[in-house]
Amino acid sequence: MQVAILSDIHGNAKALKAVLNDLAEKNVKKLYIIGDLCYRGPEPKNALETVRSTPAKVLKGNADEWIVRGVKKGEVPDKALAIMNQEREWTVERLTQDDIAYLENLPTSFHENLTKEITMHLFHATPDSLFEIVSKEASDEELEHSLMTQVDADFYIYGHIHTPFVRKIGDKTVINTGSVGLPFDGDNRASYALLTIKDGKAEAAIERVEYDINRVAASYDANDYPNREQMKQIIISGKNRAKDK
């Protein structure tokens, strides 16, 4: 059995569809999507409709919460607040009330039994927050404190930081899926996590999928997206230079 975990699509429908095609080729049928579905990309409606057309179990991320109620002061740098709310308004204009209600009512975590022996805990950022940042560079102790205290599981899987990794801590495994639509790790290909379960054991890997990045970048211009230059730079480079400053 194989299980795919996707996160941080961010309105990049072409990246999402490339990943779904990759899963079909691998014959992966069990799918989880753990938040940030449509905000900050050029095709929010297309991305959300694609998510909703899959058999995936879906969680809420911070960007989904922002679509519902806006970006609040203190949640992003002050200089970014106005433009991020403009981006939010642009996105909301392209969604229906049903779409927004769907995002509002998404759950915030799953505790799943993959087999009788193998369990996983899924959440967007941490079990207690849609917004807290737990970086790839966090120590084992920080990962344990932030991610692993709420429930007992074999795999703790999250998104949010757009930087994929797999780390063993004792007999537990922490996984960040990276981002389908907006990677920050310098690799501009779509990223997702894949669990392969065989003979009672599960192995975790990060998968990368190529897609037409230039076409997505051009979509920001074609759709008159606010803040398009920054978003195109992230799409093309796979890095968020604003975060590095």
mmCIF file of N, CA, C and O in Angstrom, residues 4 18 24 63 90 124 137 150 163 178 180 223 225 235:
data_model
loop_
_atom_site.group_PDB
_atom_site.id
_atom_site.type_symbol
_atom_site.label_atom_id
_atom_site.label_comp_id
_atom_site.label_asym_id
_atom_site.label_seq_id
_atom_site.Cartn_x
_atom_site.Cartn_y
_atom_site.Cartn_z
ATOM 1 N N ALA A 4 -0.147 8.894 -0.173
ATOM 2 C CA ALA A 4 0.425 10.187 -0.535
ATOM 3 C C ALA A 4 -0.145 11.278 0.352
ATOM 4 O O ALA A 4 -1.341 11.288 0.645
ATOM 5 N N ALA A 18 -0.237 17.879 -12.050
ATOM 6 C CA ALA A 18 0.961 17.093 -12.344
ATOM 7 C C ALA A 18 1.211 16.058 -11.249
ATOM 8 O O ALA A 18 1.574 14.904 -11.538
ATOM 9 N N ALA A 24 -1.338 8.744 -10.151
ATOM 10 C CA ALA A 24 -2.063 7.783 -10.988
ATOM 11 C C ALA A 24 -1.088 6.806 -11.645
ATOM 12 O O ALA A 24 -1.356 5.596 -11.724
ATOM 13 N N ALA A 63 -3.585 29.431 5.241
ATOM 14 C CA ALA A 63 -4.032 30.194 4.077
ATOM 15 C C ALA A 63 -5.518 29.985 3.799
ATOM 16 O O ALA A 63 -6.182 30.881 3.267
ATOM 17 N N TRP A 90 -8.608 39.313 -4.102
ATOM 18 C CA TRP A 90 -8.579 38.828 -5.488
ATOM 19 C C TRP A 90 -9.015 37.363 -5.540
ATOM 20 O O TRP A 90 -9.784 36.962 -6.417
ATOM 21 N N HIS A 124 -1.522 20.774 9.691
ATOM 22 C CA HIS A 124 -0.898 21.701 8.745
ATOM 23 C C HIS A 124 0.415 22.271 9.274
ATOM 24 O O HIS A 124 1.440 22.230 8.577
ATOM 25 N N GLU A 137 15.293 23.073 10.447
ATOM 26 C CA GLU A 137 16.495 23.140 11.276
ATOM 27 C C GLU A 137 16.209 22.938 12.762
ATOM 28 O O GLU A 137 17.135 22.925 13.577
ATOM 29 N N GLN A 150 0.806 15.606 21.499
ATOM 30 C CA GLN A 150 -0.658 15.549 21.625
ATOM 31 C C GLN A 150 -1.191 14.126 21.563
ATOM 32 O O GLN A 150 -2.052 13.742 22.364
ATOM 33 N N THR A 163 9.222 23.305 2.941
ATOM 34 C CA THR A 163 10.598 22.785 2.910
ATOM 35 C C THR A 163 10.564 21.324 3.352
ATOM 36 O O THR A 163 10.455 21.031 4.543
ATOM 37 N N GLY A 178 6.799 19.391 2.191
ATOM 38 C CA GLY A 178 7.117 20.432 1.229
ATOM 39 C C GLY A 178 5.836 20.965 0.613
ATOM 40 O O GLY A 178 4.733 20.728 1.122
ATOM 41 N N VAL A 180 3.330 21.552 -2.833
ATOM 42 C CA VAL A 180 2.971 21.229 -4.221
ATOM 43 C C VAL A 180 3.163 22.442 -5.115
ATOM 44 O O VAL A 180 3.789 22.354 -6.178
ATOM 45 N N ASN A 223 -3.811 36.854 -15.457
ATOM 46 C CA ASN A 223 -4.958 37.008 -14.568
ATOM 47 C C ASN A 223 -4.889 38.273 -13.722
ATOM 48 O O ASN A 223 -5.700 38.450 -12.807
ATOM 49 N N TYR A 225 -2.840 39.347 -11.391
ATOM 50 C CA TYR A 225 -2.741 39.013 -9.964
ATOM 51 C C TYR A 225 -1.986 40.109 -9.203
ATOM 52 O O TYR A 225 -0.930 40.563 -9.649
ATOM 53 N N ILE A 235 7.804 31.056 -7.715
ATOM 54 C CA ILE A 235 7.477 29.924 -8.586
ATOM 55 C C ILE A 235 8.692 29.489 -9.412
ATOM 56 O O ILE A 235 9.002 28.301 -9.531
#
